Amino acid sequence: MTLHKKVIRCMLATLYGLPLSILVILIRKFFLIRFQSSMSERIGHFSANFDLYLCEKKFNINRPKIKNYIDIFCLQKKVSNNFLAKKWSEKLIILHYGFVIPIIDCLKFFNQFKYHEIKHNTNSDRDVYNLIDKTKPFIKLSNEENKLGYELLSKIGFNEKTKFVSIVVRDSSYLEQNFKETDYNYHKIRDYKITSFIPAIKFLISQGYKVIIMGSTVNQSINIKSDAIFDYSNSTIKSDFLDIFIISKCEFFIRTSGLGGVAVIFRKPILHLSSHLGYLMTSSKKNLLLLKNFYSVTENKNLSINELFEKNLAFDIEIDYLKKKKIICQESSDDILNATREIVEIIRKKKEYHENEKNLQNKFKKDYLEKIKLLNKSNFHGKFLANMSIEYLKKNFNNYE
């Protein structure tokens, strides 16, 4: 923060933040006012954190003991999606950043903010109480919004009866262009190549689906010419509104980045692709999970799930550490294809797991949660309700034994 901005912020805090914060403190015993500067600059947190706040509020989790209270939010200066901000404002009290921050600053100065802070849920965007499956979407699109959305999609040949799948293929371009002052190189391990999804996309088309490639700022494009594929991420019709509308109408979502949080708030089935074993999205029955492969050059093999835990590769993974250990983290197009087949069969209710496959899933889930507990990371997970891609498990979990 520049000196000029610091002076302005100090003046605002003095002019009205000070008297308002004093008033907030004085009435606290009778009427509690809480504040939060929310994580609006990243779409994953912007969608999931508010969603889980409403979930926990509905189930009386993390609510203050006093009955008379209100929660006031403000957004960051950077807002990842303005239409989503509009929809959240229909459910929450969201005031301007310039009004709320001076009050927070003064409360912090008096060491009173701890009594007036809206915490970031039990654990930020982690559904540790498995509430997503117990709630319906809090956000609903109006008739006018639905009409507008389908009118826009009609320009690319989509209508209300079109069955389509939305896919977001993560790369680093969004962070690089929007957060130039911050080094996010450690996130590059989460990137995927769009070419790895081509077999899965061709399979979806063969099953009668159309495919929409999502993304706000991307440096990849798909090189398949087909009327069944629309590269929305590189199109001229992109908008904050369509970002939300398209995901709200998809049959299911293939997720590699935070944009998939929008699919969560609309309770869509999701194929979650991840590079971090410890952060698997285990909380919902609607989730099918798939992990990247970790290939050891020295051992000439993919490391098993157990070996990932043993080598401290489950949570925060340093790229330099992987290079030092000669380990390559990469997705497999075959794994993505197999997992895509699996979630299509699940959605169509044609997937029947054999008894040995059910036992494999259950054993994996039990072992996973035990290892998470040993690492003191149980706060990231509740009940393990999702399924891991069964073909991935067969290749990578049997090595456990």
mmCIF file of C-alpha atoms in Angstrom, residues 17-276:
data_model
loop_
_atom_site.group_PDB
_atom_site.id
_atom_site.type_symbol
_atom_site.label_atom_id
_atom_site.label_comp_id
_atom_site.label_asym_id
_atom_site.label_seq_id
_atom_site.Cartn_x
_atom_site.Cartn_y
_atom_site.Cartn_z
ATOM 1 C CA GLY A 17 -14.748 4.707 11.191
ATOM 2 C CA LEU A 18 -13.877 5.869 14.708
ATOM 3 C CA PRO A 19 -17.343 7.029 15.848
ATOM 4 C CA LEU A 20 -19.105 4.091 14.177
ATOM 5 C CA SER A 21 -16.716 1.544 15.654
ATOM 6 C CA ILE A 22 -17.246 3.035 19.127
ATOM 7 C CA LEU A 23 -21.015 2.784 18.637
ATOM 8 C CA VAL A 24 -20.672 -0.829 17.466
ATOM 9 C CA ILE A 25 -18.661 -1.667 20.603
ATOM 10 C CA LEU A 26 -21.092 0.087 22.963
ATOM 11 C CA ILE A 27 -24.203 -1.727 21.715
ATOM 12 C CA ARG A 28 -22.502 -5.144 21.442
ATOM 13 C CA LYS A 29 -24.182 -6.646 24.523
ATOM 14 C CA PHE A 30 -27.605 -5.901 23.108
ATOM 15 C CA PHE A 31 -27.062 -6.017 19.355
ATOM 16 C CA LEU A 32 -23.999 -7.544 17.745
ATOM 17 C CA ILE A 33 -22.729 -6.273 14.416
ATOM 18 C CA ARG A 34 -20.112 -8.405 12.687
ATOM 19 C CA PHE A 35 -17.992 -7.641 9.636
ATOM 20 C CA GLN A 36 -15.955 -9.437 7.025
ATOM 21 C CA SER A 37 -13.899 -8.383 4.043
ATOM 22 C CA SER A 38 -14.632 -11.313 1.768
ATOM 23 C CA MET A 39 -12.385 -13.048 -0.747
ATOM 24 C CA SER A 40 -14.045 -11.751 -3.890
ATOM 25 C CA GLU A 41 -10.938 -11.557 -6.064
ATOM 26 C CA ARG A 42 -10.743 -15.338 -6.587
ATOM 27 C CA ILE A 43 -13.865 -16.996 -8.036
ATOM 28 C CA GLY A 44 -13.366 -20.260 -6.137
ATOM 29 C CA HIS A 45 -13.456 -18.612 -2.721
ATOM 30 C CA PHE A 46 -16.000 -16.012 -3.840
ATOM 31 C CA SER A 47 -18.468 -18.752 -4.680
ATOM 32 C CA ALA A 48 -17.691 -21.413 -2.073
ATOM 33 C CA ASN A 49 -17.069 -19.300 1.030
ATOM 34 C CA PHE A 50 -20.388 -17.465 0.874
ATOM 35 C CA ASP A 51 -22.154 -20.713 0.018
ATOM 36 C CA LEU A 52 -20.743 -22.456 3.088
ATOM 37 C CA TYR A 53 -21.439 -19.426 5.266
ATOM 38 C CA LEU A 54 -25.129 -19.755 4.349
ATOM 39 C CA CYS A 55 -24.993 -23.533 4.837
ATOM 40 C CA GLU A 56 -23.498 -23.210 8.308
ATOM 41 C CA LYS A 57 -25.913 -20.436 9.220
ATOM 42 C CA LYS A 58 -28.845 -22.640 8.177
ATOM 43 C CA PHE A 59 -27.609 -25.395 10.496
ATOM 44 C CA ASN A 60 -26.757 -23.005 13.358
ATOM 45 C CA ILE A 61 -23.022 -23.558 13.023
ATOM 46 C CA ASN A 62 -20.633 -20.707 13.867
ATOM 47 C CA ARG A 63 -23.485 -18.406 14.756
ATOM 48 C CA PRO A 64 -22.967 -16.005 17.677
ATOM 49 C CA LYS A 65 -24.596 -16.821 21.001
ATOM 50 C CA ILE A 66 -26.508 -13.551 21.054
ATOM 51 C CA LYS A 67 -29.813 -13.741 19.166
ATOM 52 C CA ASN A 68 -29.848 -10.155 17.955
ATOM 53 C CA TYR A 69 -27.106 -9.720 15.404
ATOM 54 C CA ILE A 70 -26.436 -8.833 11.787
ATOM 55 C CA ASP A 71 -23.538 -9.745 9.544
ATOM 56 C CA ILE A 72 -22.161 -7.147 7.144
ATOM 57 C CA PHE A 73 -19.802 -8.052 4.321
ATOM 58 C CA CYS A 74 -17.759 -6.061 1.884
ATOM 59 C CA LEU A 75 -15.961 -7.230 -1.248
ATOM 60 C CA GLN A 76 -12.340 -6.692 -2.174
ATOM 61 C CA LYS A 77 -11.465 -3.977 -4.663
ATOM 62 C CA LYS A 78 -11.051 -6.738 -7.241
ATOM 63 C CA VAL A 79 -14.242 -8.662 -7.881
ATOM 64 C CA SER A 80 -13.850 -11.842 -9.920
ATOM 65 C CA ASN A 81 -17.448 -11.855 -11.134
ATOM 66 C CA ASN A 82 -19.799 -8.885 -10.828
ATOM 67 C CA PHE A 83 -22.936 -10.851 -11.660
ATOM 68 C CA LEU A 84 -22.172 -13.304 -8.866
ATOM 69 C CA ALA A 85 -21.673 -10.299 -6.579
ATOM 70 C CA LYS A 86 -25.149 -9.098 -7.562
ATOM 71 C CA LYS A 87 -26.674 -12.505 -6.768
ATOM 72 C CA TRP A 88 -24.909 -12.776 -3.415
ATOM 73 C CA SER A 89 -26.152 -9.292 -2.508
ATOM 74 C CA GLU A 90 -29.696 -10.646 -2.820
ATOM 75 C CA LYS A 91 -28.925 -13.053 0.044
ATOM 76 C CA LEU A 92 -26.421 -11.119 2.145
ATOM 77 C CA ILE A 93 -25.782 -7.595 3.388
ATOM 78 C CA ILE A 94 -22.894 -6.427 1.230
ATOM 79 C CA LEU A 95 -21.756 -2.821 1.608
ATOM 80 C CA HIS A 96 -19.059 -0.859 -0.191
ATOM 81 C CA TYR A 97 -15.447 -1.635 0.647
ATOM 82 C CA GLY A 98 -14.759 2.025 1.444
ATOM 83 C CA PHE A 99 -17.475 2.061 4.114
ATOM 84 C CA VAL A 100 -16.680 -1.191 5.915
ATOM 85 C CA ILE A 101 -12.866 -1.233 5.977
ATOM 86 C CA PRO A 102 -12.444 1.956 8.102
ATOM 87 C CA ILE A 103 -14.744 0.426 10.740
ATOM 88 C CA ILE A 104 -12.737 -2.810 10.701
ATOM 89 C CA ASP A 105 -9.490 -0.819 10.952
ATOM 90 C CA CYS A 106 -10.727 1.014 14.049
ATOM 91 C CA LEU A 107 -12.019 -2.162 15.687
ATOM 92 C CA LYS A 108 -8.596 -3.702 15.134
ATOM 93 C CA PHE A 109 -6.930 -0.601 16.607
ATOM 94 C CA PHE A 110 -9.011 -1.008 19.794
ATOM 95 C CA ASN A 111 -8.309 -4.760 19.780
ATOM 96 C CA GLN A 112 -12.064 -5.385 19.500
ATOM 97 C CA PHE A 113 -12.338 -6.872 16.023
ATOM 98 C CA LYS A 114 -12.141 -10.419 17.403
ATOM 99 C CA TYR A 115 -15.625 -9.844 18.869
ATOM 100 C CA HIS A 116 -17.009 -8.433 15.623
ATOM 101 C CA GLU A 117 -15.366 -10.614 13.000
ATOM 102 C CA ILE A 118 -17.306 -12.995 10.806
ATOM 103 C CA LYS A 119 -14.931 -15.937 10.665
ATOM 104 C CA HIS A 120 -14.208 -17.606 7.333
ATOM 105 C CA ASN A 121 -16.510 -20.541 8.141
ATOM 106 C CA THR A 122 -15.253 -23.600 9.980
ATOM 107 C CA ASN A 123 -12.469 -23.917 7.426
ATOM 108 C CA SER A 124 -12.832 -21.425 4.594
ATOM 109 C CA ASP A 125 -14.198 -23.270 1.523
ATOM 110 C CA ARG A 126 -14.011 -26.774 3.008
ATOM 111 C CA ASP A 127 -17.393 -28.421 3.631
ATOM 112 C CA VAL A 128 -16.301 -30.248 6.779
ATOM 113 C CA TYR A 129 -19.873 -30.836 7.972
ATOM 114 C CA ASN A 130 -21.051 -32.275 4.635
ATOM 115 C CA LEU A 131 -23.702 -29.584 4.316
ATOM 116 C CA ILE A 132 -23.675 -29.177 0.531
ATOM 117 C CA ASP A 133 -25.670 -32.377 0.026
ATOM 118 C CA LYS A 134 -28.156 -31.279 2.701
ATOM 119 C CA THR A 135 -29.026 -27.937 1.144
ATOM 120 C CA LYS A 136 -30.529 -26.625 -2.061
ATOM 121 C CA PRO A 137 -28.877 -23.809 -4.018
ATOM 122 C CA PHE A 138 -29.158 -20.481 -2.221
ATOM 123 C CA ILE A 139 -28.828 -18.602 -5.506
ATOM 124 C CA LYS A 140 -31.628 -18.803 -8.050
ATOM 125 C CA LEU A 141 -31.763 -17.184 -11.449
ATOM 126 C CA SER A 142 -34.862 -15.136 -12.220
ATOM 127 C CA ASN A 143 -37.138 -15.809 -15.180
ATOM 128 C CA GLU A 144 -35.680 -12.767 -16.910
ATOM 129 C CA GLU A 145 -32.128 -13.982 -16.345
ATOM 130 C CA ASN A 146 -32.964 -17.437 -17.654
ATOM 131 C CA LYS A 147 -34.611 -15.949 -20.724
ATOM 132 C CA LEU A 148 -31.601 -13.727 -21.410
ATOM 133 C CA GLY A 149 -29.181 -16.614 -20.914
ATOM 134 C CA TYR A 150 -30.914 -18.885 -23.413
ATOM 135 C CA GLU A 151 -31.217 -16.033 -25.908
ATOM 136 C CA LEU A 152 -27.447 -15.560 -25.759
ATOM 137 C CA LEU A 153 -26.752 -19.292 -26.021
ATOM 138 C CA SER A 154 -29.088 -19.584 -29.012
ATOM 139 C CA LYS A 155 -26.442 -17.675 -30.971
ATOM 140 C CA ILE A 156 -24.180 -20.717 -30.686
ATOM 141 C CA GLY A 157 -26.904 -23.270 -31.337
ATOM 142 C CA PHE A 158 -27.823 -24.129 -27.738
ATOM 143 C CA ASN A 159 -31.358 -24.206 -26.320
ATOM 144 C CA GLU A 160 -33.118 -25.355 -23.165
ATOM 145 C CA LYS A 161 -33.059 -28.986 -24.300
ATOM 146 C CA THR A 162 -29.346 -29.041 -25.174
ATOM 147 C CA LYS A 163 -27.416 -31.387 -22.905
ATOM 148 C CA PHE A 164 -23.925 -30.084 -22.386
ATOM 149 C CA VAL A 165 -20.924 -30.481 -20.107
ATOM 150 C CA SER A 166 -18.810 -27.552 -18.922
ATOM 151 C CA ILE A 167 -15.059 -27.988 -18.589
ATOM 152 C CA VAL A 168 -12.516 -25.602 -17.129
ATOM 153 C CA VAL A 169 -8.871 -26.360 -17.859
ATOM 154 C CA ARG A 170 -6.718 -24.456 -15.428
ATOM 155 C CA ASP A 171 -3.623 -22.562 -16.481
ATOM 156 C CA SER A 172 -1.681 -19.737 -14.833
ATOM 157 C CA SER A 173 -2.786 -16.905 -17.096
ATOM 158 C CA TYR A 174 -5.567 -15.574 -14.811
ATOM 159 C CA LEU A 175 -3.238 -15.152 -11.830
ATOM 160 C CA GLU A 176 -0.405 -13.802 -13.963
ATOM 161 C CA GLN A 177 -2.586 -11.135 -15.574
ATOM 162 C CA ASN A 178 -4.684 -10.134 -12.584
ATOM 163 C CA PHE A 179 -2.168 -10.434 -9.740
ATOM 164 C CA LYS A 180 1.102 -9.296 -11.305
ATOM 165 C CA GLU A 181 2.426 -8.083 -7.975
ATOM 166 C CA THR A 182 2.160 -11.561 -6.410
ATOM 167 C CA ASP A 183 4.287 -14.612 -7.151
ATOM 168 C CA TYR A 184 1.906 -17.515 -7.729
ATOM 169 C CA ASN A 185 4.427 -19.889 -9.294
ATOM 170 C CA TYR A 186 3.702 -22.434 -6.583
ATOM 171 C CA HIS A 187 0.222 -22.813 -8.091
ATOM 172 C CA LYS A 188 1.566 -23.990 -11.448
ATOM 173 C CA ILE A 189 1.505 -27.569 -10.258
ATOM 174 C CA ARG A 190 -2.300 -27.242 -10.527
ATOM 175 C CA ASP A 191 -2.184 -26.408 -14.247
ATOM 176 C CA TYR A 192 -3.481 -28.811 -16.917
ATOM 177 C CA LYS A 193 -2.982 -29.156 -20.658
ATOM 178 C CA ILE A 194 -6.141 -28.918 -22.716
ATOM 179 C CA THR A 195 -4.810 -31.623 -25.042
ATOM 180 C CA SER A 196 -5.107 -34.083 -22.146
ATOM 181 C CA PHE A 197 -8.898 -33.643 -22.291
ATOM 182 C CA ILE A 198 -9.362 -34.365 -25.991
ATOM 183 C CA PRO A 199 -10.146 -38.123 -25.611
ATOM 184 C CA ALA A 200 -12.703 -37.318 -22.882
ATOM 185 C CA ILE A 201 -14.272 -34.567 -24.995
ATOM 186 C CA LYS A 202 -14.570 -36.899 -27.983
ATOM 187 C CA PHE A 203 -16.210 -39.480 -25.719
ATOM 188 C CA LEU A 204 -18.724 -36.922 -24.451
ATOM 189 C CA ILE A 205 -19.616 -35.964 -28.012
ATOM 190 C CA SER A 206 -20.103 -39.644 -28.885
ATOM 191 C CA GLN A 207 -22.575 -39.839 -25.988
ATOM 192 C CA GLY A 208 -24.690 -36.997 -27.367
ATOM 193 C CA TYR A 209 -23.299 -34.197 -25.244
ATOM 194 C CA LYS A 210 -22.116 -30.822 -26.366
ATOM 195 C CA VAL A 211 -19.083 -29.387 -24.584
ATOM 196 C CA ILE A 212 -18.386 -25.831 -23.455
ATOM 197 C CA ILE A 213 -14.793 -24.968 -22.574
ATOM 198 C CA MET A 214 -14.882 -22.413 -19.754
ATOM 199 C CA GLY A 215 -12.333 -19.947 -18.424
ATOM 200 C CA SER A 216 -11.931 -16.229 -17.811
ATOM 201 C CA THR A 217 -8.358 -15.637 -18.941
ATOM 202 C CA VAL A 218 -6.606 -18.525 -20.667
ATOM 203 C CA ASN A 219 -3.535 -19.161 -22.787
ATOM 204 C CA GLN A 220 -4.770 -22.397 -24.361
ATOM 205 C CA SER A 221 -7.315 -23.204 -27.039
ATOM 206 C CA ILE A 222 -8.696 -26.496 -28.260
ATOM 207 C CA ASN A 223 -7.767 -27.601 -31.758
ATOM 208 C CA ILE A 224 -10.821 -29.693 -32.566
ATOM 209 C CA LYS A 225 -13.321 -28.472 -35.119
ATOM 210 C CA SER A 226 -16.784 -29.649 -34.156
ATOM 211 C CA ASP A 227 -20.216 -28.077 -33.866
ATOM 212 C CA ALA A 228 -20.516 -29.934 -30.557
ATOM 213 C CA ILE A 229 -17.659 -27.960 -28.987
ATOM 214 C CA PHE A 230 -17.817 -24.297 -28.042
ATOM 215 C CA ASP A 231 -14.614 -22.671 -26.807
ATOM 216 C CA TYR A 232 -16.303 -20.084 -24.631
ATOM 217 C CA SER A 233 -12.982 -19.215 -22.951
ATOM 218 C CA ASN A 234 -11.682 -17.753 -26.223
ATOM 219 C CA SER A 235 -14.984 -16.395 -27.534
ATOM 220 C CA THR A 236 -16.310 -12.861 -27.925
ATOM 221 C CA ILE A 237 -19.523 -13.521 -25.996
ATOM 222 C CA LYS A 238 -17.840 -13.994 -22.623
ATOM 223 C CA SER A 239 -19.427 -12.101 -19.756
ATOM 224 C CA ASP A 240 -19.751 -12.367 -15.998
ATOM 225 C CA PHE A 241 -23.404 -13.222 -16.476
ATOM 226 C CA LEU A 242 -22.769 -16.047 -18.937
ATOM 227 C CA ASP A 243 -20.004 -17.468 -16.740
ATOM 228 C CA ILE A 244 -22.620 -18.138 -14.094
ATOM 229 C CA PHE A 245 -25.547 -18.960 -16.365
ATOM 230 C CA ILE A 246 -23.708 -21.602 -18.397
ATOM 231 C CA ILE A 247 -22.485 -23.467 -15.326
ATOM 232 C CA SER A 248 -25.939 -23.316 -13.754
ATOM 233 C CA LYS A 249 -27.367 -25.190 -16.767
ATOM 234 C CA CYS A 250 -24.688 -27.813 -17.453
ATOM 235 C CA GLU A 251 -25.353 -31.530 -16.992
ATOM 236 C CA PHE A 252 -22.160 -31.833 -14.988
ATOM 237 C CA PHE A 253 -18.878 -29.982 -14.574
ATOM 238 C CA ILE A 254 -15.283 -31.086 -15.051
ATOM 239 C CA ARG A 255 -13.270 -29.023 -12.586
ATOM 240 C CA THR A 256 -9.583 -28.185 -12.416
ATOM 241 C CA SER A 257 -9.804 -24.697 -10.917
ATOM 242 C CA GLY A 258 -11.760 -22.331 -8.684
ATOM 243 C CA LEU A 259 -14.423 -21.697 -11.321
ATOM 244 C CA GLY A 260 -15.812 -25.077 -10.333
ATOM 245 C CA GLY A 261 -16.973 -23.446 -7.118
ATOM 246 C CA VAL A 262 -19.845 -22.019 -9.159
ATOM 247 C CA ALA A 263 -20.881 -25.575 -10.040
ATOM 248 C CA VAL A 264 -20.926 -26.339 -6.319
ATOM 249 C CA ILE A 265 -23.300 -23.482 -5.488
ATOM 250 C CA PHE A 266 -25.722 -24.844 -8.099
ATOM 251 C CA ARG A 267 -25.267 -28.390 -6.681
ATOM 252 C CA LYS A 268 -24.010 -29.859 -9.960
ATOM 253 C CA PRO A 269 -22.296 -33.260 -10.205
ATOM 254 C CA ILE A 270 -18.574 -32.583 -10.519
ATOM 255 C CA LEU A 271 -15.566 -34.504 -11.743
ATOM 256 C CA HIS A 272 -12.867 -32.964 -9.554
ATOM 257 C CA LEU A 273 -9.340 -33.165 -10.921
ATOM 258 C CA SER A 274 -6.615 -32.374 -8.429
ATOM 259 C CA SER A 275 -2.868 -32.313 -7.970
ATOM 260 C CA HIS A 276 -3.079 -32.401 -4.159
#
